[in-house]
Short mmCIF file of C-alpha atoms and ligand atoms in Angstrom, two decimals:
data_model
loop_
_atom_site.label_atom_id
_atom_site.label_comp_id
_atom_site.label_asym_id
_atom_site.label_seq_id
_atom_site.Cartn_x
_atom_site.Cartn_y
_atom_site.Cartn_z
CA UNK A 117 -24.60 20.98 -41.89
CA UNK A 118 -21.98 23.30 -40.76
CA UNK A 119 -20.25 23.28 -37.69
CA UNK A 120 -21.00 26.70 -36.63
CA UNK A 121 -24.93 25.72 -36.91
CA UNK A 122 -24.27 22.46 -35.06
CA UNK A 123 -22.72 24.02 -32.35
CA UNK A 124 -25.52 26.78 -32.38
CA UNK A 125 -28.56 23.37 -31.54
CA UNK A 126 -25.90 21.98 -29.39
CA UNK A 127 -25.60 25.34 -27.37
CA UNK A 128 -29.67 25.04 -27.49
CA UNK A 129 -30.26 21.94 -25.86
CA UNK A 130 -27.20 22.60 -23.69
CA UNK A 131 -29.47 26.20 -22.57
CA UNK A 132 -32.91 23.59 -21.75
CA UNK A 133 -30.90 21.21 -20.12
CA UNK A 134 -29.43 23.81 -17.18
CA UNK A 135 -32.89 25.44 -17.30
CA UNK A 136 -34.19 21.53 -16.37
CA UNK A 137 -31.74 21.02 -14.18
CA UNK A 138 -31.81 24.47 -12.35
CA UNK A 139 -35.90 23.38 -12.03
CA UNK A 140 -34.93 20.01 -11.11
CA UNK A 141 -32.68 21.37 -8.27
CA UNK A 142 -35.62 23.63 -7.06
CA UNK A 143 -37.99 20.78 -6.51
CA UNK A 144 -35.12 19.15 -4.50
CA UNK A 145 -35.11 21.98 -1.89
CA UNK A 146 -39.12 21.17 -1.63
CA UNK A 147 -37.91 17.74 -0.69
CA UNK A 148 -35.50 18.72 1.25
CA UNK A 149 -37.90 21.00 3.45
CA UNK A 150 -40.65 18.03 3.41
CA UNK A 151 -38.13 15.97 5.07
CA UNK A 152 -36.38 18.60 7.34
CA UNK A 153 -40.20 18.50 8.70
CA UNK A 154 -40.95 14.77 8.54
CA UNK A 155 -37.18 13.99 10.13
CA UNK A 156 -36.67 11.39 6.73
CA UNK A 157 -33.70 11.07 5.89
CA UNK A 158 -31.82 12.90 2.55
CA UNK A 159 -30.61 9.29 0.82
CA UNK A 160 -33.82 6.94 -0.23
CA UNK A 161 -31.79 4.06 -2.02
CA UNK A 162 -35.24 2.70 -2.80
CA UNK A 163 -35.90 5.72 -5.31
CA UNK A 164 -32.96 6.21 -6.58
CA UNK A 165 -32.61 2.94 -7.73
CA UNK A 166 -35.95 2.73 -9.49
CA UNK A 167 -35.39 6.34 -10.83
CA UNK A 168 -32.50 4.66 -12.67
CA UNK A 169 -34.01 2.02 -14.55
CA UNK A 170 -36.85 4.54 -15.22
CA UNK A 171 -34.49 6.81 -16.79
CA UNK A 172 -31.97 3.95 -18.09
CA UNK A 173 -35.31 2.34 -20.08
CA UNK A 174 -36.23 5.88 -21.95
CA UNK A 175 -32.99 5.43 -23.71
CA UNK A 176 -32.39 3.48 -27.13
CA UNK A 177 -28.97 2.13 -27.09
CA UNK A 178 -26.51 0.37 -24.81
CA UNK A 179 -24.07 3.70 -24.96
CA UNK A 180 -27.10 5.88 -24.48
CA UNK A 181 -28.16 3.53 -21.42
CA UNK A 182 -24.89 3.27 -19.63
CA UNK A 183 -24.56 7.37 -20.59
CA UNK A 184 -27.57 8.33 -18.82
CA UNK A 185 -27.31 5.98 -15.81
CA UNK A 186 -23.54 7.70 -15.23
CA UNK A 187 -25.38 10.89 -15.82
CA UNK A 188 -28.12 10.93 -13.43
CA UNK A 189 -26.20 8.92 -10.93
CA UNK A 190 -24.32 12.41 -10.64
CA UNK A 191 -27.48 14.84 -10.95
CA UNK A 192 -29.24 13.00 -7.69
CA UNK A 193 -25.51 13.30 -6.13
CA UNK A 194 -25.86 17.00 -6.15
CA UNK A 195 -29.51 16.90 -5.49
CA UNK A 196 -28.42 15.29 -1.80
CA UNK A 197 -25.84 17.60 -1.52
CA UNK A 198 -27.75 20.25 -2.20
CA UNK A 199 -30.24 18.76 0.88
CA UNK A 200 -27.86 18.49 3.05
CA UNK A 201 -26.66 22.07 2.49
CA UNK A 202 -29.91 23.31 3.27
CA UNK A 203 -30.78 21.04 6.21
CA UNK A 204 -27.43 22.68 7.63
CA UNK A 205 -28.58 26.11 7.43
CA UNK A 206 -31.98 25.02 9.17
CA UNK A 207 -29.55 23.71 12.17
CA UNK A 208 -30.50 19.84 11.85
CA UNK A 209 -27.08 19.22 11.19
CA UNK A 210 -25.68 20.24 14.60
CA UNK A 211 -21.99 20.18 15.72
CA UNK A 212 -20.18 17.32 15.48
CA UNK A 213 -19.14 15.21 18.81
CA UNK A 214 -15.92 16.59 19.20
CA UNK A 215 -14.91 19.40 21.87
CA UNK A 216 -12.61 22.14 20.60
CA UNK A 217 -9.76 22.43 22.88
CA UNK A 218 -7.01 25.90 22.75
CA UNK A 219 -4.15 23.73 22.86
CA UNK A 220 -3.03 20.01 23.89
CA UNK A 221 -1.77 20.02 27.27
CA UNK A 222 1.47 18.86 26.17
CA UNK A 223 4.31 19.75 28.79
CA UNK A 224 3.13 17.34 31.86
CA UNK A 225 1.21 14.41 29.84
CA UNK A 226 1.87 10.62 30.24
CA UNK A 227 3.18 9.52 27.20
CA UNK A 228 2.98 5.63 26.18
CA UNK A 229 4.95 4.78 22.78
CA UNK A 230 5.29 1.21 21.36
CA UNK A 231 9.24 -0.43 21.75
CA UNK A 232 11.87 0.29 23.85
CA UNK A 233 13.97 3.86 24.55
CA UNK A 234 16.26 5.07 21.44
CA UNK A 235 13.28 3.63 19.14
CA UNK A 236 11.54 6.09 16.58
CA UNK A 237 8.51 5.80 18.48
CA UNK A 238 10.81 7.32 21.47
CA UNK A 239 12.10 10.42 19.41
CA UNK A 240 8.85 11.02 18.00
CA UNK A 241 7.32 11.11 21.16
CA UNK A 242 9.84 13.84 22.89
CA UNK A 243 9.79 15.96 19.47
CA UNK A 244 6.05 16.46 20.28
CA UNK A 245 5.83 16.30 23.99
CA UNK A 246 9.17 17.58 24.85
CA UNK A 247 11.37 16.71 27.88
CA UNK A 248 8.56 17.54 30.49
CA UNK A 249 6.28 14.91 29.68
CA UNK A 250 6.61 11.49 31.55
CA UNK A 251 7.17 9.47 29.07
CA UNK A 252 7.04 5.47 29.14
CA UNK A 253 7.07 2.07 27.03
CA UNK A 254 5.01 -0.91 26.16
CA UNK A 255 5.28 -3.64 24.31
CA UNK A 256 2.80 -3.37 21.44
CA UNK A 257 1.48 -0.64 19.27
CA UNK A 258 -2.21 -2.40 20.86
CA UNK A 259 -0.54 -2.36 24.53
CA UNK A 260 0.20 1.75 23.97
CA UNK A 261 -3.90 1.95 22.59
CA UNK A 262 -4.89 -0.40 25.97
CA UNK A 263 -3.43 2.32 27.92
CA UNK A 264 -4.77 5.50 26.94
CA UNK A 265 -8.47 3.70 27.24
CA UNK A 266 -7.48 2.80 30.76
CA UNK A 267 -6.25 6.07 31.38
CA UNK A 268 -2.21 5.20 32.03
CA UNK A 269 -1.22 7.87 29.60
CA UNK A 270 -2.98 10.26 28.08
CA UNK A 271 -1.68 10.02 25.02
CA UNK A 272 0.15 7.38 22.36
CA UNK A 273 2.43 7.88 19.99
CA UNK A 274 2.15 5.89 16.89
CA UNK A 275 3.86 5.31 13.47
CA UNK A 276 1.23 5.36 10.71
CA UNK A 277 3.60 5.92 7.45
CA UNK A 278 6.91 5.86 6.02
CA UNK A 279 7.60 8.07 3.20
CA UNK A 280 9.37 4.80 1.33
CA UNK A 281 7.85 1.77 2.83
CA UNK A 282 4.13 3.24 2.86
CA UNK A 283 1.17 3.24 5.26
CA UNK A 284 1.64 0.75 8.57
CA UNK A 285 -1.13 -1.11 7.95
CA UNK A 286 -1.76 -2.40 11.78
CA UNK A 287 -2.20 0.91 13.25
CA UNK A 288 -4.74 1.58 10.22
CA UNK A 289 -6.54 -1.30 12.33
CA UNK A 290 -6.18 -0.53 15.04
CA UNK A 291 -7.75 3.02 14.95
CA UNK A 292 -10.73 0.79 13.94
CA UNK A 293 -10.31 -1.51 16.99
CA UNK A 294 -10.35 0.95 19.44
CA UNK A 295 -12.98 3.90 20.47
CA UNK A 296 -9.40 6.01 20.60
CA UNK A 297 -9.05 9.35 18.07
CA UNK A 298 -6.18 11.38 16.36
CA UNK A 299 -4.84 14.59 18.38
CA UNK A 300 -1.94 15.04 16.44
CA UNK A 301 0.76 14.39 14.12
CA UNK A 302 4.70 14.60 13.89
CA UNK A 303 7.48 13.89 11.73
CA UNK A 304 10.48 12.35 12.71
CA UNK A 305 13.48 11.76 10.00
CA UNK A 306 14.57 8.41 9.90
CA UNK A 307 18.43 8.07 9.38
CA UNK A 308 18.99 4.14 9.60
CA UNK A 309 22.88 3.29 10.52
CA UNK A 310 24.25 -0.13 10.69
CA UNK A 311 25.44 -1.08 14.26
CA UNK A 312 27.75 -3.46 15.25
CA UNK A 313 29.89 -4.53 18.33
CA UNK A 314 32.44 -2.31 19.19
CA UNK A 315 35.16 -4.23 17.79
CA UNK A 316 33.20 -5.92 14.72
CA UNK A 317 33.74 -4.90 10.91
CA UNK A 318 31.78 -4.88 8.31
CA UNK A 319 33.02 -8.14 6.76
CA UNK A 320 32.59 -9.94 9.95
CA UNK A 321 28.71 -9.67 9.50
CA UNK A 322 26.19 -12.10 8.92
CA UNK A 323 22.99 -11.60 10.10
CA UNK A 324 21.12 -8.28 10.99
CA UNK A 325 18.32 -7.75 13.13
CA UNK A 326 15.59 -4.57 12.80
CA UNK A 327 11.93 -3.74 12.57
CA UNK A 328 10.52 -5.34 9.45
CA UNK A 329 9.69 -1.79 7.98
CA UNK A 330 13.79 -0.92 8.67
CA UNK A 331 14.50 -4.18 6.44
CA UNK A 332 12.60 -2.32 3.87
CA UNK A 333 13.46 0.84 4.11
CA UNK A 334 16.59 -0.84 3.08
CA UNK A 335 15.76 -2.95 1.07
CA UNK A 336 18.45 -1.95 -1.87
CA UNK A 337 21.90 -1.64 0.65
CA UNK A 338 20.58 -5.17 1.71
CA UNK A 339 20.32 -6.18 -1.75
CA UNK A 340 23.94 -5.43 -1.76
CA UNK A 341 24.70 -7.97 1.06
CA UNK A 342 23.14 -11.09 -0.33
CA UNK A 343 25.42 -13.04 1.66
CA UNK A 344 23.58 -11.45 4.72
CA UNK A 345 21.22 -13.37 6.81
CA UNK A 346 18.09 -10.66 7.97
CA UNK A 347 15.59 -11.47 11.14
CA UNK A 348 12.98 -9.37 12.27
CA UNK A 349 12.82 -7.76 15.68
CA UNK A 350 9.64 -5.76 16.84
CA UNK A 351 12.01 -2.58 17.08
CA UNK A 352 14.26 -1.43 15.55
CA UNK A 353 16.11 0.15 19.52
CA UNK A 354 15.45 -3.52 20.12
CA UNK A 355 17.68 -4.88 17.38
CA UNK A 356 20.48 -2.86 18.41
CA UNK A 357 19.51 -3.65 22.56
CA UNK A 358 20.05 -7.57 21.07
CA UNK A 359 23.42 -7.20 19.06
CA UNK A 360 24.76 -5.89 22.45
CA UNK A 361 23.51 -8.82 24.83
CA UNK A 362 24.65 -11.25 22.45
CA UNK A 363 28.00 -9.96 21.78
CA UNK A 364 28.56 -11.74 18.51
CA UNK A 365 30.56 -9.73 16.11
CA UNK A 366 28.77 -11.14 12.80
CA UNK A 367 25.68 -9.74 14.28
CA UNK A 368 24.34 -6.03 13.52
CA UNK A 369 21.35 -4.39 13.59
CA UNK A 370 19.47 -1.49 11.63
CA UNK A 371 18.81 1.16 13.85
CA UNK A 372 19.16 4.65 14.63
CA UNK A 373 22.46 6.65 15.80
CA UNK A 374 20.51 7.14 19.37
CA UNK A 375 19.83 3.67 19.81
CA UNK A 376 23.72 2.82 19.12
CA UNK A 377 24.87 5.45 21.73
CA UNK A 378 21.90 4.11 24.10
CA UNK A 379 23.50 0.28 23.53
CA UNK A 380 27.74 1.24 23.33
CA UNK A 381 27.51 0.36 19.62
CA UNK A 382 29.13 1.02 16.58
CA UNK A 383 28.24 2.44 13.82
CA UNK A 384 29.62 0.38 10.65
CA UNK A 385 27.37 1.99 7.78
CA UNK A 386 25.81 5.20 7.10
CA UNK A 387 23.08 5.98 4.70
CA UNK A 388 22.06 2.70 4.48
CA UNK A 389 18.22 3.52 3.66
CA UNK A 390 16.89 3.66 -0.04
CA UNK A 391 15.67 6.97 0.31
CA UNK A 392 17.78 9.91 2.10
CA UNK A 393 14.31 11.96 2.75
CA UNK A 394 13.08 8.83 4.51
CA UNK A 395 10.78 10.40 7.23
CA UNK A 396 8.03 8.38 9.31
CA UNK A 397 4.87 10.56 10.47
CA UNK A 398 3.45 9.62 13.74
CA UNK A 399 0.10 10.05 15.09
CA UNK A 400 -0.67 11.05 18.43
CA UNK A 401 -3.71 9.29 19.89
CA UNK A 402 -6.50 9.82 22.33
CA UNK A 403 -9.30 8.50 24.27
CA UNK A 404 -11.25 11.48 23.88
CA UNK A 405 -12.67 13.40 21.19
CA UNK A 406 -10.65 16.69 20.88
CA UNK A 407 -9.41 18.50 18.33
CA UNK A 408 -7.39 22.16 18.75
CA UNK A 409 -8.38 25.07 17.44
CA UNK A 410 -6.14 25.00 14.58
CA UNK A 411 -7.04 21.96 13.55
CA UNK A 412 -6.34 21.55 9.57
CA UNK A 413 -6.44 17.94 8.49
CA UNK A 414 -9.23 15.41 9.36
CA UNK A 415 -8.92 11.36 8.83
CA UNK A 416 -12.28 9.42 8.62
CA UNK A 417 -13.01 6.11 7.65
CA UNK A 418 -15.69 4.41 5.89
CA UNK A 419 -17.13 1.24 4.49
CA UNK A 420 -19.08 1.82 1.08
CA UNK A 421 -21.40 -0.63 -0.55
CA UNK A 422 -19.73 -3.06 -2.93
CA UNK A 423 -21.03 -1.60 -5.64
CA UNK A 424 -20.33 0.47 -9.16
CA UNK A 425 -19.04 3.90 -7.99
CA UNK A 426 -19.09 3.67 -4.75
CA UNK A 427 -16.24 5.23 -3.58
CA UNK A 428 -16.62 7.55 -6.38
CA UNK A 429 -19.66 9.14 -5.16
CA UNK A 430 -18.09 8.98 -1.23
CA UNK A 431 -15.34 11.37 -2.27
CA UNK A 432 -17.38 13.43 -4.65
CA UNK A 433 -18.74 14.94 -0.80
CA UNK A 434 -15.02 16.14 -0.66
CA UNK A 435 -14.89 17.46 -3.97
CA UNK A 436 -18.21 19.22 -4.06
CA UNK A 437 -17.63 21.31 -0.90
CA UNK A 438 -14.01 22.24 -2.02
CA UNK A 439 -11.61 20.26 0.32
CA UNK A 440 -8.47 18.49 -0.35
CA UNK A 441 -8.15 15.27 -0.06
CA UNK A 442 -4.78 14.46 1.75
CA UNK A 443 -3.99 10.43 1.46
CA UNK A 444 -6.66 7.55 0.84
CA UNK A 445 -5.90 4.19 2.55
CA UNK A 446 -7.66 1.01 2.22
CA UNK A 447 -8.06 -1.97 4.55
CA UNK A 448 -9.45 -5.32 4.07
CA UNK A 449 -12.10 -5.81 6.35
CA UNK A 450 -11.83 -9.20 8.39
CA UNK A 451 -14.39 -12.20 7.69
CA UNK A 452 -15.64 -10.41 4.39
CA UNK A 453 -12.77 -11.57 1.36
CA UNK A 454 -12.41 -8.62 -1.06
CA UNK A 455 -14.13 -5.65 1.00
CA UNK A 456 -12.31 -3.40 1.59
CA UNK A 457 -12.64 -0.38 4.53
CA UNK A 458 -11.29 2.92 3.04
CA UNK A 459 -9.49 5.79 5.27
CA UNK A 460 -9.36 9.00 4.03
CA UNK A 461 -6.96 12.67 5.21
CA UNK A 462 -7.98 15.65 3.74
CA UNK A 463 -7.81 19.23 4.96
CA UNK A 464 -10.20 20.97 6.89
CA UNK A 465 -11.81 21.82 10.90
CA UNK A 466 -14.71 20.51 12.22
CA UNK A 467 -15.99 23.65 12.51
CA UNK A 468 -16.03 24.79 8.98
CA UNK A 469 -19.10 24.53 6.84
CA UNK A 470 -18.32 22.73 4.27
CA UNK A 471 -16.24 19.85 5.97
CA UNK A 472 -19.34 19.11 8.21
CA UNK A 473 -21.72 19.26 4.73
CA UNK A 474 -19.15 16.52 3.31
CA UNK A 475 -19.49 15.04 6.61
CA UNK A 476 -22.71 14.52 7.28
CA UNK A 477 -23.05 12.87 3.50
CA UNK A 478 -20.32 10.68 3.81
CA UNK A 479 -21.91 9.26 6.93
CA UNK A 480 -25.65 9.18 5.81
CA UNK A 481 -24.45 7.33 2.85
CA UNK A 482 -21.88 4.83 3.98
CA UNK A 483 -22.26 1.33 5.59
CA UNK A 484 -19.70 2.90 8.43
CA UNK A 485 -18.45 5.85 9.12
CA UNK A 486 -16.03 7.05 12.18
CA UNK A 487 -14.37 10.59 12.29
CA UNK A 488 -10.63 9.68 13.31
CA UNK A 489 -9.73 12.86 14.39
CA UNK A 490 -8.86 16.36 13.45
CA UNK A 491 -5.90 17.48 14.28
CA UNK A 492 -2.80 20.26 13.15
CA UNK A 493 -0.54 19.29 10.51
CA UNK A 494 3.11 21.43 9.03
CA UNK A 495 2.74 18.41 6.12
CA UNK A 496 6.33 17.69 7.56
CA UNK A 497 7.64 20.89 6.78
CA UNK A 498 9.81 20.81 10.01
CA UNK A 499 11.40 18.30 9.14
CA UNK A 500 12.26 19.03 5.43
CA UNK A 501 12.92 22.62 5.96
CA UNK A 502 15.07 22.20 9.09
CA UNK A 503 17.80 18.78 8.47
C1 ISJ B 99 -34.91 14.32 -4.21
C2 ISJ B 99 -34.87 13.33 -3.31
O1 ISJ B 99 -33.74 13.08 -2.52
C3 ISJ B 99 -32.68 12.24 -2.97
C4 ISJ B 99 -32.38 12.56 -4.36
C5 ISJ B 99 -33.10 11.98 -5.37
C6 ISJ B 99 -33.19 12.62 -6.72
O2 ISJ B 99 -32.45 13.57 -6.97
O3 ISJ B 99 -34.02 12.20 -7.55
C7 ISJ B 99 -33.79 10.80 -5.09
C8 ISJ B 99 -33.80 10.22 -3.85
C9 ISJ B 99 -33.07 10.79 -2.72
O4 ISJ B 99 -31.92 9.99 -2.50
C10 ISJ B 99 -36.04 12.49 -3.03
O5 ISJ B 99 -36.05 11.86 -1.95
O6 ISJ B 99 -36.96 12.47 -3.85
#
């Protein structure tokens, strides 16, 4: 046969199989208006699953099988999509939980960050805030999430990623351990120095102190320094605040220039980090569920089924309704080895259409499902445009 007359039978079927599935997808809305009436709900795992091995057993070869289960897998995917477009429109999907706010009340707010003043957590905190905000300290990144649910501050400030060292896995946790939500987001540029005493040098140095995530930020200068002892502090402000008390010239600490002029320190090394873009983003947190009007980037989290394309068909809800997926995290989940609990940023307002369509499948079909928060992002322009 020739390929032009191949092509021609291919182009054929191809035409029956969108007028199938184009009849297929009109029976759906039927269901979807039986159940907007009977208040069932869009996923019935029960079906689906037997609708597979229906369709799986019509086929006569291993390829063919695994083919068509791959391929209807995806057709009842946009069949529930389609549902949940429609039960939308009919208003059964209402608005979500979340109250849309003009702006943060920034300029008087109490403030908690994690460490002590001169730490990143400090900067980051007066970058968003400004100087009008009372700002104060605890000791832990769960101490600063304690006191927004006890209403202390209003808000916390909290790293969740470094641009070299990655995500900070604890706060991912943390946003899961408490009933707390995402207002906001800043960048802060992270330009590690070495600090000494006053009167040390560089050779005198054996041991420096910082923030485990400062250690690895640089990771390479310390490379350098085998001869170097390291020993991690819970802050980096706190590395430098120890160098000082103990006024031992072969200690240093990895820290910022603030934190040096905070503690009369010197600065031995510059440009110490791997990475000169080396930026942290922090997250300003909540105990209530806000999000501003302008509002672009949303962070859920979910826990799928341990199953073949599970995840898969969780972000397919992003894909179908057109929205960007940001950054995708994943967690282990405590007392069950190998599961994992998946966080996801992608772009979007709660009020838009198609975020709460993606949404409201997301959470009908996962095991868990929290909105984080919506909040305005610059993607750290500010900080890449403006140092
Ligand atoms: C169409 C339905 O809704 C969903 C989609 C299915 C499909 O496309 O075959 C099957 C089960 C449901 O998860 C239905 O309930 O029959």
């Amino acid at each position: 046969m020739d390929l032009g007359e191949i092509r021609k039978e291919i182009d054929e079927i191809d035409k029956s199989l969108v007028e199938s599935f184009e009849k297929r997808l009109a029976l759906c809305r039927d269901v979807a208006e039986y159940k907007i009436k009977s208040g069932m709900q869009v996923l019935d795992r029960k079906r689906e699953g037997e609708k597979l091995e229906q369709v799986r057993n019509m086929a006569s070869s291993d390829f063919n099988r695994y083919g068509i289960n791959e391929l209807f897998t995806q057709i009842m995917s946009i069949s529930r999509k389609l549902q949940y477009q429609l039960l939308a429109d009919k208003g059964v999907i209402t608005g979500l939980p979340f109250e849309m706010v003009p702006n943060l009340q920034k300029s008087r707010a109490k403030v908690v960050y994690q460490g002590v003043e001169g730490a990143y957590s400090h900067a980051a905190a007066l970058q968003f805030f400004g100087e009008k905000a009372k700002l104060f300290n605890v000791k832990t990144w769960d101490d600063a999430m304690k006191a927004i649910c006890a209403g202390t501050a209003d808000f916390a400030v909290l790293p969740i990623e470094n641009s070299s060292a990655g995500s900070v896995a604890n706060v991912y946790d943390l946003l899961v351990k408490f009933d707390n939500y995402i207002v906001g987001e800043t960048y802060v540029k992270v330009d590690h120095v070495l600090l000494g005493l006053p009167d040390a040098e560089i050779s005198d140095i054996e041991m420096v102190y910082s923030h485990p995530q400062g250690l690895m930020q640089c990771s390479t200068y310390l490379e350098e320094h085998r001869e170097w002892n390291t020993y991690s502090t819970s802050n980096t402000a706190l590395s430098a605040k120890r160098v000082k008390e103990e006024g031992n010239k072969a200690h240093a600490a990895i820290a910022s220039e603030m934190a040096g002029e905070l503690y009369g320190l010197k600065i031995l090394d510059r440009n110490v980090m791997n990475n000169r873009g080396n930026t942290t983003r922090f997250i300003i947190v909540a105990s209530r569920k806000l999000y501003e009007a302008t509002a672009n980037k949303i962070s859920v989290c979910f826990e799928t089924k341990h199953e073949n394309a599970a995840l898969y068909n969780m972000l397919s809800h992003l894909t179908y309704n057109g929205l960007n997926m940001l950054k995708l995290e994943s967690r282990p989940i405590t007392g069950r080895p190998w599961e994992f609990r998946f966080f996801v940023d992608f772009e979007g307002n709660l009020g838009d259409a198609g975020v709460k369509n993606a949404l409201r499948g997301i959470l009908e079909e996962a095991n868990y499902f929290r909105i984080l928060g919506n909040y305005y992002t610059d993607k750290g322009k500010s900080v890449y445009e403006n140092k």
